Tab-separated table of C-alpha atoms and ligand atoms in Angstrom:
chain	number	residue	atom	x	y	z
A	1	UNK	CA	-8.123	-38.637	-43.650
A	2	UNK	CA	-11.445	-40.444	-43.763
A	3	UNK	CA	-13.332	-39.427	-40.661
A	4	UNK	CA	-16.728	-40.707	-39.537
A	5	UNK	CA	-18.528	-38.306	-37.240
A	6	UNK	CA	-21.250	-40.238	-35.417
A	7	UNK	CA	-23.876	-37.968	-33.895
A	8	UNK	CA	-26.190	-39.243	-31.171
A	9	UNK	CA	-29.335	-37.693	-29.781
A	10	UNK	CA	-28.392	-34.768	-27.594
A	11	UNK	CA	-28.937	-31.035	-27.813
A	12	UNK	CA	-25.170	-30.565	-28.284
A	13	UNK	CA	-25.609	-31.991	-31.813
A	14	UNK	CA	-25.875	-28.409	-33.039
A	15	UNK	CA	-22.266	-27.830	-31.948
A	16	UNK	CA	-21.166	-30.864	-33.964
A	17	UNK	CA	-22.075	-28.966	-37.138
A	18	UNK	CA	-19.169	-26.654	-36.363
A	19	UNK	CA	-16.900	-29.617	-35.598
A	20	UNK	CA	-17.651	-31.092	-39.040
A	21	UNK	CA	-16.823	-27.718	-40.608
A	22	UNK	CA	-13.482	-27.567	-38.782
A	23	UNK	CA	-12.587	-31.089	-39.935
A	24	UNK	CA	-13.493	-30.355	-43.535
A	25	UNK	CA	-11.601	-27.079	-43.479
A	26	UNK	CA	-8.535	-28.981	-42.283
A	27	UNK	CA	-8.811	-31.125	-45.442
A	28	UNK	CA	-10.494	-34.273	-44.085
A	29	UNK	CA	-13.197	-36.284	-45.811
A	30	UNK	CA	-16.079	-36.482	-43.359
A	31	UNK	CA	-19.075	-38.804	-43.368
A	32	UNK	CA	-21.742	-38.088	-40.785
A	33	UNK	CA	-23.613	-40.997	-39.193
A	34	UNK	CA	-26.441	-39.642	-37.074
A	35	UNK	CA	-28.777	-41.799	-35.033
A	36	UNK	CA	-32.547	-41.421	-35.551
A	37	UNK	CA	-32.665	-39.483	-32.287
A	38	UNK	CA	-29.884	-37.141	-33.411
A	39	UNK	CA	-32.020	-36.147	-36.409
A	40	UNK	CA	-34.613	-34.738	-34.018
A	41	UNK	CA	-32.025	-32.108	-33.079
A	42	UNK	CA	-30.273	-31.461	-36.411
A	43	UNK	CA	-31.757	-32.773	-39.664
A	44	UNK	CA	-30.353	-34.725	-42.609
A	45	UNK	CA	-30.136	-31.719	-45.006
A	46	UNK	CA	-27.770	-29.915	-42.633
A	47	UNK	CA	-25.462	-32.924	-42.289
A	48	UNK	CA	-25.486	-33.605	-46.031
A	49	UNK	CA	-24.830	-29.987	-46.933
A	50	UNK	CA	-22.038	-29.570	-44.443
A	51	UNK	CA	-20.294	-32.913	-45.105
A	52	UNK	CA	-21.110	-33.048	-48.833
A	53	UNK	CA	-21.938	-36.757	-48.462
A	54	UNK	CA	-25.287	-38.587	-48.318
A	55	UNK	CA	-26.469	-39.303	-44.813
A	56	UNK	CA	-28.454	-42.330	-43.626
A	57	UNK	CA	-29.191	-43.870	-40.274
A	58	UNK	CA	-30.325	-47.336	-41.224
A	59	UNK	CA	-28.378	-50.486	-42.057
A	60	UNK	CA	-30.950	-51.174	-44.780
A	61	UNK	CA	-29.953	-48.184	-46.949
A	62	UNK	CA	-27.348	-48.614	-49.665
A	63	UNK	CA	-27.123	-52.369	-48.944
A	64	UNK	CA	-25.255	-53.113	-52.188
A	65	UNK	CA	-22.275	-51.157	-50.853
A	66	UNK	CA	-22.417	-53.040	-47.528
A	67	UNK	CA	-22.603	-49.623	-45.953
A	68	UNK	CA	-23.253	-50.994	-42.468
A	69	UNK	CA	-19.639	-52.125	-42.204
A	70	UNK	CA	-17.966	-50.250	-45.085
A	71	UNK	CA	-17.984	-46.889	-43.317
A	72	UNK	CA	-16.301	-48.256	-40.215
A	73	UNK	CA	-13.790	-50.270	-42.230
A	74	UNK	CA	-12.749	-47.293	-44.360
A	75	UNK	CA	-12.480	-44.839	-41.473
A	76	UNK	CA	-9.118	-43.573	-40.193
A	77	UNK	CA	-10.898	-42.098	-37.192
A	78	UNK	CA	-14.393	-42.272	-35.706
A	79	UNK	CA	-15.608	-39.387	-33.565
A	80	UNK	CA	-18.810	-39.696	-31.529
A	81	UNK	CA	-20.108	-36.206	-30.700
A	82	UNK	CA	-22.233	-35.807	-28.756
A	83	UNK	CA	-21.953	-39.203	-27.086
A	84	UNK	CA	-25.084	-39.549	-24.943
A	85	UNK	CA	-25.286	-41.836	-21.906
A	86	UNK	CA	-27.419	-44.194	-24.005
A	87	UNK	CA	-24.976	-44.321	-26.913
A	88	UNK	CA	-22.075	-44.908	-24.515
A	89	UNK	CA	-24.004	-47.840	-23.008
A	90	UNK	CA	-24.725	-49.102	-26.486
A	91	UNK	CA	-21.069	-48.925	-27.512
A	92	UNK	CA	-20.048	-50.699	-24.320
A	93	UNK	CA	-22.524	-53.527	-24.956
A	94	UNK	CA	-21.617	-53.706	-28.654
A	95	UNK	CA	-25.220	-53.308	-29.837
A	96	UNK	CA	-25.609	-53.039	-33.596
A	97	UNK	CA	-29.243	-52.231	-34.366
A	98	UNK	CA	-28.511	-49.184	-36.525
A	99	UNK	CA	-25.774	-47.726	-38.716
A	100	UNK	CA	-24.181	-46.033	-35.685
A	101	UNK	CA	-23.838	-49.379	-33.873
A	102	UNK	CA	-22.567	-51.356	-36.870
A	103	UNK	CA	-20.078	-48.655	-37.864
A	104	UNK	CA	-18.568	-48.643	-34.391
A	105	UNK	CA	-18.372	-52.442	-34.274
A	106	UNK	CA	-16.838	-52.680	-37.741
A	107	UNK	CA	-14.059	-50.161	-37.233
A	108	UNK	CA	-10.496	-50.786	-36.180
A	109	UNK	CA	-9.688	-47.069	-36.333
A	110	UNK	CA	-9.144	-44.952	-33.217
A	111	UNK	CA	-12.426	-43.848	-31.639
A	112	UNK	CA	-12.801	-40.485	-29.902
A	113	UNK	CA	-15.959	-39.739	-27.936
A	114	UNK	CA	-17.230	-36.408	-26.598
A	115	UNK	CA	-19.743	-37.248	-23.855
A	116	UNK	CA	-22.715	-34.944	-23.275
A	117	UNK	CA	-25.436	-35.560	-20.707
A	118	UNK	CA	-26.821	-34.324	-17.422
A	119	UNK	CA	-24.393	-34.310	-14.515
A	120	UNK	CA	-26.399	-37.015	-12.649
A	121	UNK	CA	-26.226	-39.326	-15.663
A	122	UNK	CA	-22.488	-38.720	-16.046
A	123	UNK	CA	-21.921	-39.520	-12.359
A	124	UNK	CA	-24.163	-42.622	-12.366
A	125	UNK	CA	-22.253	-45.846	-11.606
A	126	UNK	CA	-23.565	-47.387	-14.844
A	127	UNK	CA	-22.049	-44.596	-16.934
A	128	UNK	CA	-18.849	-44.579	-14.861
A	129	UNK	CA	-18.435	-48.321	-15.473
A	130	UNK	CA	-19.182	-47.962	-19.182
A	131	UNK	CA	-16.642	-45.175	-19.559
A	132	UNK	CA	-14.004	-47.252	-17.772
A	133	UNK	CA	-14.728	-50.212	-20.046
A	134	UNK	CA	-14.442	-48.052	-23.155
A	135	UNK	CA	-11.242	-46.465	-21.855
A	136	UNK	CA	-9.853	-49.946	-21.263
A	137	UNK	CA	-10.589	-50.785	-24.881
A	138	UNK	CA	-8.538	-47.802	-25.994
A	139	UNK	CA	-11.397	-45.401	-26.731
A	140	UNK	CA	-10.265	-41.776	-26.363
A	141	UNK	CA	-12.479	-39.451	-24.376
A	142	UNK	CA	-12.612	-35.653	-24.565
A	143	UNK	CA	-14.563	-33.818	-21.873
A	144	UNK	CA	-17.213	-33.453	-20.723
A	145	UNK	CA	-16.726	-29.886	-19.531
A	146	UNK	CA	-18.180	-28.405	-16.392
A	147	UNK	CA	-20.777	-25.784	-17.174
A	148	UNK	CA	-24.325	-24.866	-17.987
A	149	UNK	CA	-26.473	-27.794	-19.150
A	150	UNK	CA	-29.812	-27.923	-20.949
A	151	UNK	CA	-32.702	-26.929	-18.680
A	152	UNK	CA	-30.628	-24.475	-16.631
A	153	UNK	CA	-28.731	-27.077	-14.551
A	154	UNK	CA	-25.011	-26.977	-14.342
A	155	UNK	CA	-22.197	-29.426	-13.572
A	156	UNK	CA	-20.025	-31.901	-15.455
A	157	UNK	CA	-21.742	-33.132	-18.605
A	158	UNK	CA	-21.493	-30.326	-21.121
A	159	UNK	CA	-19.997	-31.436	-24.431
A	160	UNK	CA	-16.516	-30.014	-25.051
A	161	UNK	CA	-16.374	-27.148	-27.512
A	162	UNK	CA	-15.898	-28.150	-31.179
A	163	UNK	CA	-12.400	-26.593	-31.234
A	164	UNK	CA	-11.385	-28.787	-28.324
A	165	UNK	CA	-12.745	-31.963	-29.914
A	166	UNK	CA	-10.995	-30.991	-33.140
A	167	UNK	CA	-7.714	-30.501	-31.249
A	168	UNK	CA	-8.141	-33.865	-29.504
A	169	UNK	CA	-8.659	-35.511	-32.903
A	170	UNK	CA	-5.560	-33.825	-34.340
A	171	UNK	CA	-3.590	-34.870	-31.274
A	172	UNK	CA	-4.284	-38.556	-31.957
A	173	UNK	CA	-2.227	-38.290	-35.132
A	174	UNK	CA	0.278	-35.589	-34.190
A	175	UNK	CA	3.958	-36.495	-33.946
A	176	UNK	CA	5.093	-36.569	-30.293
A	177	UNK	CA	8.281	-34.694	-31.056
A	178	UNK	CA	7.895	-32.305	-28.087
A	179	UNK	CA	7.499	-34.962	-25.411
A	180	UNK	CA	9.083	-33.641	-22.216
A	181	UNK	CA	9.712	-30.145	-23.645
A	182	UNK	CA	8.554	-27.196	-21.540
A	183	UNK	CA	7.310	-24.197	-23.456
A	184	UNK	CA	6.044	-20.768	-22.452
A	185	UNK	CA	3.923	-18.846	-24.933
A	186	UNK	CA	2.585	-15.317	-24.621
A	187	UNK	CA	-0.492	-14.546	-26.703
A	188	UNK	CA	-3.092	-11.840	-27.246
A	189	UNK	CA	-2.542	-8.117	-26.911
A	190	UNK	CA	-1.689	-5.998	-23.886
A	191	UNK	CA	-3.891	-3.136	-22.707
A	192	UNK	CA	-2.449	-0.069	-21.055
A	193	UNK	CA	-4.996	1.592	-18.804
A	194	UNK	CA	-5.785	5.289	-19.181
A	195	UNK	CA	-8.549	5.402	-16.590
A	196	UNK	CA	-10.912	2.771	-15.095
A	197	UNK	CA	-12.860	2.445	-18.372
A	198	UNK	CA	-10.323	3.128	-21.142
A	199	UNK	CA	-7.094	1.655	-22.386
A	200	UNK	CA	-4.562	1.759	-25.222
A	201	UNK	CA	-4.750	-1.610	-26.944
A	202	UNK	CA	-4.351	-3.402	-30.238
A	203	UNK	CA	-6.297	-5.740	-32.496
A	204	UNK	CA	-4.557	-9.002	-31.619
A	205	UNK	CA	-7.177	-11.676	-30.833
A	206	UNK	CA	-4.713	-14.259	-29.508
A	207	UNK	CA	-5.860	-16.926	-32.003
A	208	UNK	CA	-2.371	-17.601	-33.374
A	209	UNK	CA	-0.870	-17.894	-29.887
A	210	UNK	CA	-3.658	-20.220	-28.742
A	211	UNK	CA	-3.109	-22.369	-31.852
A	212	UNK	CA	0.607	-22.509	-30.974
A	213	UNK	CA	-0.262	-23.694	-27.471
A	214	UNK	CA	-2.721	-26.338	-28.695
A	215	UNK	CA	-0.281	-27.661	-31.305
A	216	UNK	CA	2.624	-27.798	-28.831
A	217	UNK	CA	0.483	-29.679	-26.303
A	218	UNK	CA	-0.701	-32.092	-29.000
A	219	UNK	CA	2.924	-32.822	-29.814
A	220	UNK	CA	3.722	-33.613	-26.191
A	221	UNK	CA	4.937	-30.307	-24.715
A	222	UNK	CA	4.048	-29.003	-21.261
A	223	UNK	CA	2.741	-25.507	-21.988
A	224	UNK	CA	2.304	-22.337	-19.968
A	225	UNK	CA	0.119	-19.952	-21.957
A	226	UNK	CA	0.309	-16.338	-20.790
A	227	UNK	CA	-2.920	-14.914	-22.148
A	228	UNK	CA	-3.251	-11.161	-22.554
A	229	UNK	CA	-6.899	-10.150	-22.999
A	230	UNK	CA	-8.053	-13.193	-24.975
A	231	UNK	CA	-11.798	-13.803	-25.162
A	232	UNK	CA	-13.219	-16.981	-23.647
A	233	UNK	CA	-14.281	-18.500	-26.961
A	234	UNK	CA	-10.788	-18.094	-28.446
A	235	UNK	CA	-9.204	-19.453	-25.260
A	236	UNK	CA	-11.505	-22.510	-25.387
A	237	UNK	CA	-9.205	-24.031	-28.012
A	238	UNK	CA	-6.438	-24.122	-25.394
A	239	UNK	CA	-8.323	-26.481	-23.059
A	240	UNK	CA	-5.843	-29.310	-22.686
A	241	UNK	CA	-4.454	-31.128	-19.661
A	242	UNK	CA	-0.913	-30.036	-20.596
A	243	UNK	CA	-1.760	-26.330	-20.973
A	244	UNK	CA	-1.739	-24.043	-17.938
A	245	UNK	CA	-3.242	-20.625	-18.625
A	246	UNK	CA	-2.014	-17.528	-16.769
A	247	UNK	CA	-3.689	-14.210	-17.510
A	248	UNK	CA	-1.975	-10.835	-17.847
A	249	UNK	CA	-3.490	-7.450	-18.710
A	250	UNK	CA	-0.834	-4.807	-19.282
A	251	UNK	CA	2.731	-5.049	-20.613
A	252	UNK	CA	4.038	-4.764	-17.031
A	253	UNK	CA	1.888	-7.709	-15.936
A	254	UNK	CA	2.952	-9.716	-18.982
A	255	UNK	CA	6.594	-9.002	-18.223
A	256	UNK	CA	6.161	-10.233	-14.638
A	257	UNK	CA	4.353	-13.406	-15.776
A	258	UNK	CA	7.049	-14.147	-18.356
A	259	UNK	CA	9.838	-13.522	-15.840
A	260	UNK	CA	8.146	-16.026	-13.563
A	261	UNK	CA	7.626	-18.775	-16.148
A	262	UNK	CA	10.491	-18.402	-18.640
A	263	UNK	CA	13.474	-19.585	-16.521
A	264	UNK	CA	12.039	-23.125	-16.426
A	265	UNK	CA	11.287	-23.276	-20.145
A	266	UNK	CA	13.140	-24.942	-23.000
A	267	UNK	CA	11.311	-22.737	-25.519
A	268	UNK	CA	9.843	-19.254	-25.090
A	269	UNK	CA	7.500	-17.852	-27.744
A	270	UNK	CA	6.530	-14.188	-27.563
A	271	UNK	CA	3.466	-14.153	-29.783
A	272	UNK	CA	1.702	-11.418	-27.787
A	273	UNK	CA	1.375	-7.957	-29.279
A	274	UNK	CA	2.925	-5.807	-26.587
A	275	UNK	CA	2.175	-2.100	-26.337
A	276	UNK	CA	5.423	-0.189	-26.772
A	277	UNK	CA	4.170	2.710	-24.646
A	278	UNK	CA	1.867	3.280	-21.689
A	279	UNK	CA	0.319	6.423	-20.234
A	280	UNK	CA	2.606	8.062	-17.682
A	281	UNK	CA	-0.285	8.596	-15.316
A	282	UNK	CA	-3.379	6.428	-14.888
A	283	UNK	CA	-6.372	8.364	-13.615
A	284	UNK	CA	-8.267	6.688	-10.750
A	285	UNK	CA	-11.422	8.394	-11.951
A	286	UNK	CA	-12.896	8.390	-15.426
A	287	UNK	CA	-11.729	11.330	-17.522
A	288	UNK	CA	-14.786	13.356	-18.494
A	289	UNK	CA	-15.414	16.305	-20.737
A	290	UNK	CA	-16.017	18.270	-17.568
A	291	UNK	CA	-12.342	17.708	-16.723
A	292	UNK	CA	-11.887	20.366	-19.414
A	293	UNK	CA	-10.092	20.688	-22.752
A	294	UNK	CA	-8.988	17.941	-25.124
A	295	UNK	CA	-6.878	15.577	-23.029
A	296	UNK	CA	-3.366	14.815	-24.166
A	297	UNK	CA	-1.996	11.527	-22.949
A	298	UNK	CA	1.692	11.535	-22.161
A	299	UNK	CA	3.365	8.213	-22.822
A	300	UNK	CA	6.376	6.430	-21.423
A	301	UNK	CA	8.150	3.479	-23.052
A	302	UNK	CA	7.445	-0.061	-21.841
A	303	UNK	CA	10.295	-2.498	-21.320
A	304	UNK	CA	11.160	-4.694	-24.287
A	305	UNK	CA	10.126	-8.001	-22.740
A	306	UNK	CA	11.633	-10.337	-25.299
A	307	UNK	CA	14.967	-8.487	-25.309
A	308	UNK	CA	15.049	-8.933	-21.512
A	309	UNK	CA	14.315	-12.643	-21.843
A	310	UNK	CA	17.096	-13.017	-24.408
A	311	UNK	CA	19.546	-11.226	-22.081
A	312	UNK	CA	18.803	-13.607	-19.205
A	313	UNK	CA	18.155	-16.789	-21.137
A	314	UNK	CA	19.083	-20.211	-19.781
A	315	UNK	CA	21.709	-22.150	-21.779
A	316	UNK	CA	20.178	-23.847	-24.821
A	317	UNK	CA	16.822	-22.104	-24.441
A	318	UNK	CA	15.206	-21.250	-27.780
A	319	UNK	CA	13.451	-17.876	-28.004
A	320	UNK	CA	10.954	-17.046	-30.728
A	321	UNK	CA	9.683	-13.542	-31.512
A	322	UNK	CA	6.701	-12.511	-33.596
A	323	UNK	CA	6.221	-9.374	-35.649
A	324	UNK	CA	3.185	-7.999	-37.452
A	325	UNK	CA	4.361	-5.759	-40.275
A	326	UNK	CA	2.847	-3.581	-42.992
A	327	UNK	CA	5.704	-3.542	-45.544
A	328	UNK	CA	5.564	-1.892	-48.964
A	329	UNK	CA	6.936	-5.032	-50.619
A	330	UNK	CA	8.636	-8.397	-49.972
A	331	UNK	CA	12.120	-6.856	-49.828
A	332	UNK	CA	11.091	-4.385	-47.138
A	333	UNK	CA	9.539	-7.240	-45.145
A	334	UNK	CA	12.775	-9.230	-45.332
A	335	UNK	CA	15.015	-6.255	-44.474
A	336	UNK	CA	12.869	-5.181	-41.524
A	337	UNK	CA	12.642	-8.752	-40.264
A	338	UNK	CA	16.393	-9.326	-40.353
A	339	UNK	CA	17.034	-6.040	-38.524
A	340	UNK	CA	14.404	-6.862	-35.915
A	341	UNK	CA	15.714	-10.401	-35.425
A	342	UNK	CA	19.200	-9.020	-34.765
A	343	UNK	CA	17.990	-6.206	-32.552
A	344	UNK	CA	15.957	-8.583	-30.387
A	345	UNK	CA	18.472	-11.433	-30.446
A	346	UNK	CA	15.771	-14.083	-31.016
A	347	UNK	CA	16.571	-17.450	-32.613
A	348	UNK	CA	13.485	-17.333	-34.811
A	349	UNK	CA	11.294	-14.427	-35.869
A	350	UNK	CA	7.849	-15.184	-37.256
A	351	UNK	CA	6.567	-12.319	-39.373
A	352	UNK	CA	3.071	-11.855	-40.684
A	353	UNK	CA	1.830	-9.128	-42.940
A	354	UNK	CA	-1.158	-7.319	-41.566
A	355	UNK	CA	-3.442	-4.587	-42.816
A	356	UNK	CA	-6.823	-3.087	-42.185
A	357	UNK	CA	-8.472	-6.184	-43.597
A	358	UNK	CA	-6.003	-8.970	-43.042
A	359	UNK	CA	-4.115	-10.798	-40.344
A	360	UNK	CA	-6.383	-10.030	-37.399
A	361	UNK	CA	-9.415	-11.916	-36.046
A	362	UNK	CA	-9.375	-14.348	-39.001
A	363	UNK	CA	-8.924	-18.106	-38.866
A	364	UNK	CA	-6.149	-18.109	-41.496
A	365	UNK	CA	-2.671	-16.666	-41.507
A	366	UNK	CA	0.446	-16.505	-43.702
A	367	UNK	CA	3.911	-16.050	-42.234
A	368	UNK	CA	7.629	-15.910	-43.011
A	369	UNK	CA	9.761	-17.739	-40.440
A	370	UNK	CA	13.264	-16.239	-40.189
A	371	UNK	CA	15.954	-18.445	-38.678
A	372	UNK	CA	19.662	-18.634	-39.494
A	373	UNK	CA	20.989	-15.492	-41.171
A	374	UNK	CA	22.265	-17.387	-44.214
A	375	UNK	CA	19.009	-19.258	-44.865
A	376	UNK	CA	15.979	-17.880	-46.689
A	377	UNK	CA	12.862	-17.644	-44.504
A	378	UNK	CA	10.455	-20.578	-44.492
A	379	UNK	CA	6.981	-19.610	-45.674
A	380	UNK	CA	3.844	-21.110	-44.132
A	381	UNK	CA	0.208	-20.378	-44.889
A	382	UNK	CA	-3.137	-21.885	-43.973
A	383	UNK	CA	-5.178	-22.166	-40.817
A	384	UNK	CA	-3.588	-20.705	-37.697
A	385	UNK	CA	-3.158	-24.308	-36.502
A	386	UNK	CA	-1.229	-25.182	-39.697
A	387	UNK	CA	0.933	-22.099	-39.268
A	388	UNK	CA	1.520	-23.149	-35.658
A	389	UNK	CA	2.670	-26.586	-36.858
A	390	UNK	CA	5.200	-24.937	-39.208
A	391	UNK	CA	6.525	-22.741	-36.380
A	392	UNK	CA	7.029	-25.784	-34.131
A	393	UNK	CA	8.765	-27.632	-36.985
A	394	UNK	CA	11.213	-24.719	-37.172
A	395	UNK	CA	11.649	-24.692	-33.381
A	396	UNK	CA	12.245	-28.446	-33.374
A	397	UNK	CA	15.036	-28.033	-35.902
A	398	UNK	CA	16.632	-25.323	-33.718
A	399	UNK	CA	16.268	-27.044	-30.344
A	400	UNK	CA	19.437	-28.943	-29.486
A	401	UNK	CA	18.883	-32.640	-29.002
A	402	UNK	CA	19.968	-32.600	-25.332
A	403	UNK	CA	16.938	-30.445	-24.558
A	404	UNK	CA	14.555	-33.133	-25.773
B	501	CTP	N1	7.936	-7.277	-27.776
B	501	CTP	C1	8.258	-7.326	-26.430
B	501	CTP	N2	8.147	-6.218	-25.669
B	501	CTP	C2	7.766	-5.051	-26.210
B	501	CTP	C3	7.448	-4.979	-27.581
B	501	CTP	C4	7.544	-6.123	-28.343
B	501	CTP	O1	8.615	-8.400	-25.948
B	501	CTP	N3	7.694	-3.967	-25.442
B	501	CTP	C5	8.068	-8.518	-28.565
B	501	CTP	C6	6.784	-8.992	-29.206
B	501	CTP	O2	6.083	-9.890	-28.378
B	501	CTP	C7	7.297	-9.707	-30.453
B	501	CTP	C8	8.558	-8.935	-30.801
B	501	CTP	O3	8.933	-8.256	-29.612
B	501	CTP	O4	7.679	-11.019	-30.188
B	501	CTP	C9	8.389	-7.948	-31.907
B	501	CTP	O5	7.334	-7.051	-31.605
B	501	CTP	P1	7.195	-5.676	-32.385
B	501	CTP	O6	6.063	-4.892	-31.809
B	501	CTP	O7	7.181	-5.961	-33.837
B	501	CTP	O8	8.605	-5.041	-32.000
B	501	CTP	P2	9.032	-3.565	-31.795
B	501	CTP	O9	10.393	-3.613	-31.174
B	501	CTP	O10	7.986	-2.835	-31.059
B	501	CTP	O11	9.184	-3.037	-33.277
B	501	CTP	P3	8.367	-1.908	-34.047
B	501	CTP	O12	9.177	-0.696	-33.861
B	501	CTP	O13	8.353	-2.413	-35.454
B	501	CTP	O14	7.006	-1.820	-33.412
């Protein structure tokens, strides 16, 4: 897609650099249109290098190509990030004294704005009225978030994180094939406490599960995301009005949260990496060397959560399992996956190969999606969001039509 990212003069402009990177990584062609003020925060070389397109602010540059309207006409989407109070007022009034103004007047594409300003400015009746006018014209608005603002103040006015703006942009074009579908997704990795400072854990960051939640919400689903030990910056990508986040620490807590949420769901996805074992005894006090000897930790098996969910599933409910494997070769991956799918009784099993240096923490993933016994697995690779889209495509094909 052709995307224009208009940048106006706020400190949050530095975060827009990351937004442009996300858009380009997802395969979009991005042209950046900064205002003169925006260039005081982030300069032309950065925008040109990151977007790989020339950057100008004035309607008098590149006149032969009628650039002042051409950019807006050719755009499939215009994003304004950050959108300052001044630029919002300017858009509302339809002012066109620079390339930002003319581009926005010349476009018929969807417009998505990410407001950023001080809380007082956001609450001011002038801004409120402008936002309502823009909303009435069909402009999409993401944020602002509540949080720390420049100068140490806090309140509503902080620009949404780049991942959230990216997700909002994707959502504008996503199919709405999960409208009315309720999904529960577990994500992250459980931690089994040993003592107040130590635990048995795993390397799952929760990125794939968060991407599944964001994609499902974009496609219309109502999502409960059970997050096991996911860091705040990863979880930021799950900020969406249709996503409710519930946190869980250990496998026991995750099991309780799933038991609570799953009965209402049409689709349950167990993307969390669950510890198979936990220490028999948890010490109330930190184990120290003075305790004496090398400690040996006795373990007891945790419940198999997904097997329990399968056993008590509601009629028509689709259950998806995940597995991270380290197979010797493709055949071993397939054999293990088929055995695991049968053992767990899940409708779909999503398998990714992991190793010391792949699968974890990264933005990309590659998976095999095992469904019907007789069918070869579907293969999906790319960003975790693209992999998430492939998983939901497979779920959609499995979900009976009366559940939609
Ligand atoms: N799972 C679960 N409860 C557990 C362990 C795993 O619900 N106690 C779920 C995971 O969330 C995942 C699927 O089962 O969806 C497969 O996880 P995996 O760890 O690969 O399964 P295991 O049965 O532990 O198999 P392995 O012996 O290969 O570790």
